[in-house]
Amino acid sequence: MSNIPADLKYTAEHEWVAAADAEGTVRLGITDFAQDALGDVVYVQMPEAGSSITANDVVGEVESTKSVSDIYAPVSGEVVAVNDALESDPALINSDPYGEGWLLEVKLSDPGALETLLSAPEYEQQVG
Amino acid sequence: MTTETTTPRHTALYEEHERLGASFTDFGGWMMPLKYSSELAEHHAVRNSAGLFDLSHMGEVWITGPEAGKFLDYALVGKLSSVAEGRAKYSLICNADGGIIDDLIIYRRPANQDGDRYLVVPNAGNAPTVAAELAARAKGFDVTVEDATANTSLVAVQGPKSVEILLQLVPAAQHATVREMKYYSADEVDFTVAGAPLKLLLARTGYTGEDGFEIYVPNANAGSLWNALLEAGQSADLLPAGLACRDSLRLEAGMPLYGNELSLQASPFDAGLGGVVSLKKDSDFVGRAALEAQKEKGSARKLVGLKGAGRRAGRSHYPVLKDGRTIGEVTSGQPSPTLGYPIALAYVDAEYAEPGTRVEVDLRGKPEPFDVVELPFYRREL
């Protein structure tokens, strides 16, 4: 059974986005379903802090021994933080995908963008 | 074509895998454990202690009769008649064009009243084809071909601690026999499984680059043997191990996988398996004329090992480039868990096959540097 926290938003590409803070910044990562399907993550490539990303564009990749998967930007905005801990310990994505295994923090260009993402029940239907 | 649409078959150990929480994958028409917990942990267990594999999807075809050796000399590319009883040999079955139908392990067993005996072990997905092909080629030879795949399970213990684990299931009187078994040999060995005696064919073979054993066991005894090995391995940190780590282990050991490196379109000489083709045999064999022509002509492309200079890995079918021009294709590739850098097998134009040659692999539109290296990538310390 895949873990799908109720308080997050999701994409069909198996990313999660947390609620925005007071500055309109969101934290995001890949879902429990995605990490399980990928297998043990050995390398993560992510955009640099300060770069702009556009929703639905490929902005990085997550590589396991078995396969490689693109990271699609779930929202548009400016990358304000990158999870540096993944450089030395990419397995955090497997052990704690919604916590210490987060990927990026993005300052939303459109604060309303989260409304277009999937709710937890909608995402749960996707991964069945 | 029915095999492609039917539900994948279950091995006799399917329920054991379910109980251990395995995730499954359809491989060669069989529902096989991909991993139990973490494929990396399973990989490292085989390199450092031991792993337990269910390989019951592999085929088992018995060749028996006065002309068994002569028949295999004709049906396969190697000279199987000169293999000693108790020893094993790696070989290929080719078609008349020299294309590879499958790669095989063949065990020669002691002769009995029926004649000489060989056990041929094809890959899962090819087993029905190989069994049918052997049966067809047997016409005119005094042999019987028996496909025992459906009744036979195969369990492997692989890793530096596999001997000590195995000895726990073998009476003291046979410890020396097991310890002294040579690589690529096999013997009937008395096991004690769940308190009962069981005579099983034990082989010192594997597909991981480590010391290890493969045990052929009737389906009815597979579950009790599997659980006895799990228990015996507990103190040695043995883990049940799935196909995901089997693939990363064999790739580090530079071993080809049928469907990736080997196919009907691949030449044994291009694949670096020229030594397996016995053109010195004084008899004809299927594919001989085509293989002689291939050897005469030389290889336009060769299978090589590639080592990534960066961290991103090449994967099957990614183009290999030199100065922006495509000179080959990756057949298998991934980040090596043991070595810590990306490794790959690839066919490249022969002029770029020399170790030390710098090439690039097109990683989804972005070329990254790789170097041709000697195979295997990983060799265990003896």
Coordinates of C-alpha atoms in Angstrom, one line a residue:
Chain A
M1 CA 0.0 0.0 0.0
S2 CA 1.3 3.4 -1.0
N3 CA 1.4 6.2 1.5
I4 CA -0.5 9.3 0.2
P5 CA -0.7 12.0 2.9
A6 CA -4.0 13.9 2.8
D7 CA -2.5 17.4 3.3
L8 CA -0.4 17.4 0.1
K9 CA -1.2 18.0 -3.6
Y10 CA -0.1 15.7 -6.4
T11 CA 0.6 15.3 -10.1
A12 CA -0.1 12.5 -12.5
E13 CA 3.7 12.3 -12.8
H14 CA 4.0 11.2 -9.2
E15 CA 5.2 14.4 -7.6
W16 CA 3.9 15.9 -4.4
V17 CA 3.6 19.6 -3.5
A18 CA 3.1 20.8 0.1
A19 CA 1.0 23.8 1.0
A20 CA 2.6 27.3 0.4
D21 CA 4.1 29.2 3.3
A22 CA 3.5 32.9 4.0
E23 CA 6.0 33.9 1.2
G24 CA 4.3 31.7 -1.4
T25 CA 7.0 29.1 -1.3
V26 CA 6.3 25.3 -1.7
R27 CA 8.3 22.3 -1.0
L28 CA 8.0 19.3 -3.4
G29 CA 9.3 15.8 -4.0
I30 CA 8.3 12.5 -5.5
T31 CA 5.7 10.2 -4.0
D32 CA 6.0 7.0 -2.1
F33 CA 4.5 5.2 -5.1
A34 CA 7.2 6.7 -7.4
Q35 CA 10.1 5.8 -5.1
D36 CA 8.8 2.2 -4.7
A37 CA 8.5 1.8 -8.5
L38 CA 11.9 3.3 -9.1
G39 CA 13.7 1.2 -6.5
D40 CA 16.8 2.3 -4.6
V41 CA 17.7 5.8 -5.7
V42 CA 21.5 6.2 -6.3
Y43 CA 21.6 9.6 -8.0
V44 CA 19.4 12.7 -8.3
Q45 CA 19.9 15.5 -10.8
M46 CA 18.1 18.8 -9.9
P47 CA 17.9 22.4 -11.1
E48 CA 20.1 24.9 -9.3
A49 CA 18.9 27.3 -6.7
G50 CA 18.0 30.6 -8.4
S51 CA 16.8 29.0 -11.7
S52 CA 13.3 29.3 -13.0
I53 CA 11.2 26.3 -13.7
T54 CA 8.0 26.0 -15.7
A55 CA 5.2 23.6 -14.9
N56 CA 5.3 20.3 -16.8
D57 CA 8.9 20.8 -18.0
V58 CA 11.5 18.2 -17.3
V59 CA 13.8 19.8 -14.6
G60 CA 15.8 16.8 -13.5
E61 CA 16.0 13.1 -13.1
V62 CA 16.0 10.4 -10.4
E63 CA 18.2 7.4 -11.2
S64 CA 18.0 4.0 -9.5
T65 CA 20.0 0.8 -10.4
K66 CA 17.0 -0.4 -12.3
S67 CA 15.8 2.6 -14.1
V68 CA 15.8 6.4 -14.6
S69 CA 12.8 8.7 -14.3
D70 CA 12.4 12.4 -15.3
I71 CA 11.4 14.9 -12.7
Y72 CA 8.6 17.2 -14.1
A73 CA 8.1 20.6 -12.5
P74 CA 4.7 20.4 -10.9
V75 CA 4.5 24.2 -10.7
S76 CA 6.1 27.3 -12.2
G77 CA 8.4 29.6 -10.2
E78 CA 11.9 30.2 -8.9
V79 CA 13.9 27.5 -7.2
V80 CA 14.8 28.9 -3.8
A81 CA 16.3 25.8 -2.2
V82 CA 17.6 22.4 -3.3
N83 CA 17.9 19.4 -0.9
D84 CA 21.7 19.1 -0.7
A85 CA 21.4 16.1 1.6
L86 CA 20.4 14.0 -1.4
E87 CA 23.9 14.5 -3.0
S88 CA 25.5 12.3 -0.3
D89 CA 22.4 10.2 0.6
P90 CA 20.0 9.8 -2.3
A91 CA 18.4 6.9 -0.5
L92 CA 16.5 9.5 1.7
I93 CA 14.1 9.6 -1.2
N94 CA 13.3 5.9 -0.5
S95 CA 13.3 6.0 3.2
D96 CA 11.4 9.3 3.7
P97 CA 9.9 10.6 0.4
Y98 CA 7.6 13.2 2.0
G99 CA 10.1 14.3 4.7
E100 CA 13.9 14.3 4.4
G101 CA 13.7 13.1 0.8
W102 CA 12.2 16.3 -0.5
L103 CA 13.7 17.7 -3.7
L104 CA 13.1 21.4 -4.1
E105 CA 11.6 24.5 -2.7
V106 CA 10.0 26.8 -5.3
K107 CA 8.6 30.3 -4.9
L108 CA 5.4 30.1 -6.9
S109 CA 5.0 32.5 -9.9
D110 CA 1.2 31.9 -9.6
P111 CA 0.0 31.3 -6.0
G112 CA -3.2 29.8 -7.4
A113 CA -1.4 27.1 -9.3
L114 CA -1.8 24.6 -6.5
E115 CA -5.5 24.5 -7.1
T116 CA -4.9 22.8 -10.5
L117 CA -3.1 19.9 -8.9
L118 CA -4.6 16.6 -7.8
S119 CA -5.9 16.1 -4.3
A120 CA -4.9 13.0 -2.3
P121 CA -8.1 11.1 -3.2
E122 CA -7.7 12.0 -6.8
Y123 CA -4.1 10.8 -6.8
E124 CA -5.0 7.7 -5.0
Q125 CA -7.4 6.8 -7.9
Q126 CA -4.5 7.3 -10.3
V127 CA -2.2 4.9 -8.7
G128 CA -5.1 2.5 -7.8
Chain B
M1 CA 2.1 -17.0 -29.7
T2 CA 0.0 -18.1 -26.8
T3 CA 2.8 -17.9 -24.3
E4 CA 2.9 -14.1 -24.7
T5 CA -0.7 -13.6 -23.8
T6 CA -1.2 -16.1 -21.1
T7 CA -0.8 -15.3 -17.4
P8 CA 2.8 -15.7 -16.2
R9 CA 3.6 -19.0 -14.6
H10 CA 4.3 -19.3 -10.9
T11 CA 7.3 -21.3 -9.6
A12 CA 6.8 -23.7 -6.8
L13 CA 8.2 -21.0 -4.5
Y14 CA 5.7 -18.3 -5.4
E15 CA 4.0 -18.4 -2.0
E16 CA 7.3 -18.2 -0.2
H17 CA 8.1 -15.1 -2.1
E18 CA 4.7 -13.6 -1.3
R19 CA 5.2 -14.4 2.4
L20 CA 8.6 -12.6 2.3
G21 CA 6.9 -9.5 0.8
A22 CA 8.5 -9.7 -2.7
S23 CA 7.5 -7.3 -5.5
F24 CA 7.1 -9.4 -8.6
T25 CA 7.9 -8.9 -12.3
D26 CA 6.9 -10.9 -15.4
F27 CA 10.2 -12.3 -16.7
G28 CA 10.4 -14.8 -19.6
G29 CA 6.8 -15.8 -19.0
W30 CA 7.2 -16.3 -15.3
M31 CA 6.1 -14.2 -12.3
M32 CA 9.4 -13.8 -10.5
P33 CA 10.5 -11.9 -7.4
L34 CA 12.1 -8.6 -8.5
K35 CA 13.2 -7.7 -5.0
Y36 CA 12.2 -8.4 -1.5
S37 CA 13.2 -5.2 0.3
S38 CA 15.9 -3.2 -1.4
E39 CA 17.7 -4.4 -4.5
L40 CA 20.9 -2.6 -3.3
A41 CA 20.9 -4.4 0.0
E42 CA 20.4 -7.7 -1.8
H43 CA 23.2 -6.8 -4.2
H44 CA 25.6 -6.0 -1.4
A45 CA 24.5 -9.2 0.5
V46 CA 25.6 -11.3 -2.4
R47 CA 29.0 -9.5 -2.7
N48 CA 29.7 -9.5 1.1
S49 CA 27.8 -12.5 2.6
A50 CA 25.2 -14.4 0.6
G51 CA 21.9 -14.2 -1.3
L52 CA 19.3 -16.8 -2.0
F53 CA 17.7 -16.9 -5.5
D54 CA 14.7 -18.7 -7.0
L55 CA 15.8 -19.6 -10.5
S56 CA 13.0 -22.1 -11.2
H57 CA 12.1 -20.2 -14.3
M58 CA 15.2 -21.6 -16.0
G59 CA 14.6 -24.6 -18.1
E60 CA 15.9 -28.2 -17.5
V61 CA 16.2 -30.5 -20.5
W62 CA 17.7 -33.9 -20.1
I63 CA 19.5 -35.6 -23.0
T64 CA 20.0 -39.3 -22.5
G65 CA 21.3 -42.1 -24.7
P66 CA 24.2 -43.8 -26.2
E67 CA 24.7 -40.9 -28.7
A68 CA 24.0 -38.1 -26.2
G69 CA 27.5 -36.6 -26.6
K70 CA 27.6 -37.0 -30.3
F71 CA 24.1 -35.4 -30.6
L72 CA 25.1 -32.3 -28.5
D73 CA 28.2 -31.9 -30.6
Y74 CA 25.8 -31.6 -33.5
A75 CA 23.1 -29.5 -31.9
L76 CA 25.4 -27.0 -30.0
V77 CA 28.5 -25.0 -30.9
G78 CA 30.7 -26.6 -28.3
K79 CA 32.3 -30.0 -28.0
L80 CA 30.2 -31.5 -25.3
S81 CA 31.3 -35.1 -25.9
S82 CA 34.7 -34.2 -24.4
V83 CA 33.3 -32.8 -21.1
A84 CA 34.1 -35.1 -18.3
E85 CA 31.3 -36.6 -16.2
G86 CA 30.6 -34.3 -13.2
R87 CA 31.7 -31.2 -15.1
A88 CA 29.8 -28.4 -16.7
K89 CA 30.3 -26.2 -19.8
Y90 CA 28.9 -22.9 -21.1
S91 CA 27.7 -23.2 -24.7
L92 CA 25.4 -21.7 -27.3
I93 CA 22.6 -23.1 -29.5
C94 CA 22.7 -21.4 -32.8
N95 CA 20.5 -21.5 -35.9
A96 CA 21.8 -22.4 -39.4
D97 CA 22.6 -18.7 -40.0
G98 CA 24.8 -18.7 -36.9
G99 CA 22.3 -16.6 -34.9
I100 CA 22.2 -17.3 -31.2
I101 CA 18.9 -19.1 -30.1
D102 CA 20.1 -19.2 -26.5
D103 CA 23.1 -19.4 -24.2
L104 CA 23.2 -22.6 -22.1
I105 CA 24.9 -24.4 -19.2
I106 CA 25.3 -28.1 -19.8
Y107 CA 26.1 -30.5 -17.0
R108 CA 27.5 -33.9 -17.9
R109 CA 26.1 -36.5 -15.4
P110 CA 27.5 -40.0 -14.9
A111 CA 26.3 -42.5 -17.5
N112 CA 23.7 -45.1 -16.5
Q113 CA 22.0 -48.1 -18.1
D114 CA 20.3 -45.7 -20.6
G115 CA 23.6 -44.3 -21.8
D116 CA 25.3 -41.0 -21.4
R117 CA 23.4 -38.2 -19.7
Y118 CA 23.5 -34.4 -20.0
L119 CA 21.4 -31.7 -18.3
V120 CA 20.9 -28.7 -20.6
V121 CA 19.8 -25.5 -18.8
P122 CA 18.3 -22.8 -21.1
N123 CA 17.0 -19.3 -20.2
A124 CA 13.4 -19.0 -19.0
G125 CA 11.9 -17.3 -22.0
N126 CA 13.8 -19.5 -24.5
A127 CA 13.3 -22.9 -22.7
P128 CA 10.3 -24.0 -24.8
T129 CA 12.1 -23.0 -28.0
V130 CA 15.3 -24.8 -27.0
A131 CA 13.5 -27.9 -25.9
A132 CA 11.6 -28.1 -29.2
E133 CA 14.8 -27.3 -31.2
L134 CA 16.7 -30.0 -29.4
A135 CA 13.9 -32.5 -30.0
A136 CA 13.9 -31.6 -33.7
R137 CA 17.7 -31.9 -34.0
A138 CA 17.6 -35.3 -32.3
K139 CA 16.1 -37.0 -35.3
G140 CA 18.5 -39.8 -36.4
F141 CA 20.4 -39.9 -33.1
D142 CA 20.0 -42.6 -30.5
V143 CA 18.9 -40.1 -27.7
T144 CA 15.8 -39.1 -25.8
V145 CA 15.1 -35.4 -25.1
E146 CA 13.0 -34.8 -22.0
D147 CA 11.9 -31.3 -20.9
A148 CA 11.8 -31.5 -17.1
T149 CA 11.3 -27.7 -16.6
A150 CA 7.7 -28.0 -15.2
N151 CA 8.8 -30.5 -12.5
T152 CA 12.2 -29.0 -11.5
S153 CA 12.9 -26.1 -9.3
L154 CA 16.3 -24.4 -9.1
V155 CA 17.6 -22.6 -6.0
A156 CA 20.9 -20.7 -5.9
V157 CA 23.0 -19.6 -2.9
Q158 CA 25.5 -17.1 -4.1
G159 CA 28.2 -15.2 -2.2
P160 CA 31.4 -15.6 -0.2
K161 CA 29.4 -17.3 2.7
S162 CA 27.5 -19.7 0.5
V163 CA 29.8 -22.7 1.4
E164 CA 29.3 -22.3 5.1
I165 CA 25.6 -21.9 4.7
L166 CA 25.3 -25.0 2.5
L167 CA 27.4 -27.2 4.8
Q168 CA 24.7 -26.8 7.5
L169 CA 22.3 -28.8 5.4
V170 CA 24.9 -31.5 4.5
P171 CA 26.1 -34.4 6.7
A172 CA 29.6 -34.1 8.0
A173 CA 30.8 -37.0 5.8
Q174 CA 30.1 -34.9 2.7
H175 CA 31.6 -31.6 3.8
A176 CA 34.9 -32.3 2.1
T177 CA 33.1 -33.2 -1.2
V178 CA 31.2 -29.9 -1.1
R179 CA 34.2 -27.7 -0.1
E180 CA 36.4 -29.2 -2.8
M181 CA 33.9 -28.9 -5.6
K182 CA 35.5 -27.1 -8.5
Y183 CA 33.8 -24.1 -10.3
Y184 CA 31.7 -25.5 -13.1
S185 CA 31.3 -29.0 -11.5
A186 CA 28.2 -30.8 -10.2
D187 CA 27.6 -33.7 -7.9
E188 CA 24.7 -35.6 -6.3
V189 CA 24.9 -34.6 -2.6
D190 CA 22.9 -35.8 0.4
F191 CA 21.1 -33.0 2.1
T192 CA 19.1 -33.0 5.3
V193 CA 16.1 -30.8 4.8
A194 CA 13.4 -30.5 7.5
G195 CA 14.8 -33.5 9.2
A196 CA 14.5 -35.7 6.1
P197 CA 17.3 -37.0 3.8
L198 CA 17.2 -35.6 0.3
K199 CA 19.7 -36.4 -2.5
L200 CA 20.0 -33.4 -4.8
L201 CA 22.1 -32.3 -7.8
L202 CA 24.4 -29.5 -6.5
A203 CA 26.4 -27.4 -8.9
R204 CA 29.1 -24.9 -8.2
T205 CA 27.9 -22.4 -10.8
G206 CA 26.3 -19.0 -10.9
Y207 CA 25.6 -15.7 -12.6
T208 CA 26.8 -13.2 -10.0
G209 CA 30.6 -13.2 -10.2
E210 CA 30.8 -14.7 -6.7
D211 CA 31.5 -18.1 -5.4
G212 CA 28.2 -20.0 -5.2
F213 CA 26.0 -23.0 -5.7
E214 CA 22.9 -23.9 -7.7
I215 CA 20.7 -26.7 -6.4
Y216 CA 18.3 -28.6 -8.7
V217 CA 15.3 -29.8 -6.6
P218 CA 11.9 -31.5 -7.4
N219 CA 9.1 -29.0 -7.0
A220 CA 7.7 -31.0 -4.1
N221 CA 10.8 -30.3 -2.0
A222 CA 11.5 -26.8 -3.2
G223 CA 9.7 -25.0 -0.3
S224 CA 11.4 -26.9 2.4
L225 CA 14.8 -26.5 0.9
W226 CA 14.2 -22.8 0.4
N227 CA 13.2 -22.3 4.0
A228 CA 16.0 -24.5 5.3
L229 CA 18.5 -22.3 3.4
L230 CA 17.0 -19.1 4.7
E231 CA 17.3 -20.4 8.2
A232 CA 20.8 -21.7 7.8
G233 CA 21.8 -18.4 6.3
Q234 CA 20.4 -16.2 9.1
S235 CA 23.7 -16.1 11.1
A236 CA 25.6 -15.4 7.8
D237 CA 23.4 -12.4 6.9
L238 CA 22.0 -14.2 3.9
L239 CA 19.1 -12.3 2.2
P240 CA 16.5 -13.6 -0.3
A241 CA 17.5 -11.9 -3.5
G242 CA 15.5 -11.0 -6.6
L243 CA 16.0 -10.5 -10.3
A244 CA 16.8 -6.8 -10.0
C245 CA 20.1 -7.5 -8.1
R246 CA 20.7 -10.6 -10.3
D247 CA 20.9 -8.2 -13.2
S248 CA 23.2 -5.7 -11.5
L249 CA 25.5 -8.6 -10.3
R250 CA 25.8 -10.2 -13.7
L251 CA 26.5 -6.9 -15.3
E252 CA 29.3 -6.1 -12.9
A253 CA 30.7 -9.6 -13.7
G254 CA 30.5 -8.7 -17.4
M255 CA 28.2 -11.7 -18.2
P256 CA 25.9 -11.4 -21.2
L257 CA 22.1 -11.6 -20.8
Y258 CA 20.1 -13.2 -23.6
G259 CA 17.8 -10.5 -25.1
N260 CA 20.2 -7.8 -24.3
E261 CA 23.7 -8.8 -25.5
L262 CA 22.7 -12.0 -27.2
S263 CA 20.0 -12.6 -29.8
L264 CA 19.3 -14.2 -33.2
Q265 CA 20.9 -11.1 -34.8
A266 CA 24.1 -11.3 -32.6
S267 CA 27.2 -13.1 -33.7
P268 CA 29.1 -15.1 -31.0
F269 CA 32.3 -13.6 -32.3
D270 CA 31.0 -10.0 -31.9
A271 CA 29.8 -10.9 -28.4
G272 CA 33.3 -12.1 -27.4
L273 CA 32.1 -15.7 -27.3
G274 CA 34.3 -16.9 -30.1
G275 CA 36.1 -19.3 -27.7
V276 CA 32.8 -21.1 -27.1
V277 CA 32.4 -22.0 -30.8
S278 CA 34.5 -25.1 -31.4
L279 CA 35.4 -24.9 -35.1
K280 CA 38.1 -27.6 -34.3
K281 CA 35.3 -30.2 -33.9
D282 CA 35.8 -32.8 -36.6
S283 CA 32.0 -33.1 -37.1
D284 CA 29.4 -30.8 -38.5
F285 CA 27.1 -28.8 -36.2
V286 CA 24.1 -26.5 -36.8
G287 CA 25.4 -23.1 -37.8
R288 CA 28.9 -24.3 -38.6
A289 CA 29.2 -23.0 -42.1
A290 CA 27.7 -19.6 -41.2
L291 CA 30.0 -19.3 -38.1
E292 CA 33.1 -20.2 -40.1
A293 CA 32.2 -17.4 -42.5
Q294 CA 31.6 -15.0 -39.7
K295 CA 35.0 -15.8 -38.2
E296 CA 36.7 -15.5 -41.6
K297 CA 35.1 -12.1 -42.2
G298 CA 35.9 -10.7 -38.8
S299 CA 33.8 -8.6 -36.5
A300 CA 32.6 -5.2 -37.7
R301 CA 31.3 -4.5 -34.2
K302 CA 32.3 -5.8 -30.9
L303 CA 30.8 -6.0 -27.4
V304 CA 32.7 -3.8 -25.0
G305 CA 32.6 -2.6 -21.4
L306 CA 32.0 1.1 -20.8
K307 CA 32.8 3.1 -17.7
G308 CA 31.0 6.4 -17.1
A309 CA 33.2 9.4 -16.3
G310 CA 30.2 11.1 -14.7
R311 CA 27.4 9.9 -12.5
R312 CA 24.6 9.4 -15.0
A313 CA 24.2 5.9 -16.4
G314 CA 23.6 4.6 -19.9
R315 CA 20.7 2.3 -20.4
S316 CA 19.7 -0.4 -23.0
H317 CA 19.4 1.1 -26.6
Y318 CA 21.1 4.4 -25.8
P319 CA 23.3 5.4 -28.8
V320 CA 27.1 5.4 -28.4
L321 CA 28.8 8.3 -30.1
K322 CA 32.3 9.3 -31.3
D323 CA 32.7 12.9 -32.4
G324 CA 28.9 13.3 -32.6
R325 CA 28.5 10.2 -34.9
T326 CA 26.7 7.1 -33.8
I327 CA 29.2 4.2 -33.5
G328 CA 27.2 1.8 -31.4
E329 CA 24.5 1.0 -28.9
V330 CA 24.3 0.2 -25.2
T331 CA 22.8 -3.2 -24.5
S332 CA 22.8 -3.1 -20.7
G333 CA 23.8 -0.3 -18.3
Q334 CA 23.2 1.0 -14.8
P335 CA 25.0 2.6 -11.9
S336 CA 27.3 -0.2 -10.4
P337 CA 26.4 -0.7 -6.8
T338 CA 29.8 -2.2 -6.0
L339 CA 32.0 0.1 -7.9
G340 CA 30.1 3.4 -7.5
Y341 CA 30.2 4.5 -11.1
P342 CA 28.0 3.9 -14.2
I343 CA 28.9 0.7 -16.2
A344 CA 27.5 -0.5 -19.5
L345 CA 27.9 -3.2 -22.1
A346 CA 27.6 -1.9 -25.7
Y347 CA 28.2 -3.0 -29.2
V348 CA 30.5 -0.5 -30.9
D349 CA 32.3 -0.4 -34.3
A350 CA 35.4 -2.6 -34.0
E351 CA 37.8 0.3 -34.5
Y352 CA 36.6 1.9 -31.2
A353 CA 36.6 -1.4 -29.2
E354 CA 40.1 -0.9 -27.7
P355 CA 40.2 -0.3 -23.9
G356 CA 41.1 3.3 -23.2
T357 CA 39.0 4.7 -26.1
R358 CA 37.0 7.7 -25.1
V359 CA 33.4 7.6 -26.4
E360 CA 30.2 9.3 -25.5
V361 CA 26.8 7.9 -24.6
D362 CA 23.7 9.9 -25.6
L363 CA 21.9 10.1 -22.3
R364 CA 18.4 11.2 -23.4
G365 CA 19.7 14.0 -25.6
K366 CA 22.8 14.9 -23.6
P367 CA 26.1 13.1 -24.5
E368 CA 28.3 12.2 -21.5
P369 CA 31.8 10.8 -21.7
F370 CA 32.4 7.0 -21.2
D371 CA 35.6 5.0 -21.6
V372 CA 36.0 1.6 -23.1
V373 CA 37.4 -0.7 -20.3
E374 CA 38.4 -4.4 -20.0
L375 CA 35.8 -6.8 -18.9
P376 CA 34.7 -7.9 -16.3
F377 CA 34.1 -4.6 -14.4
Y378 CA 34.2 -6.5 -11.2
R379 CA 36.3 -9.6 -10.3
R380 CA 36.2 -11.2 -6.9
E381 CA 39.3 -11.6 -4.9
L382 CA 40.4 -15.2 -4.7

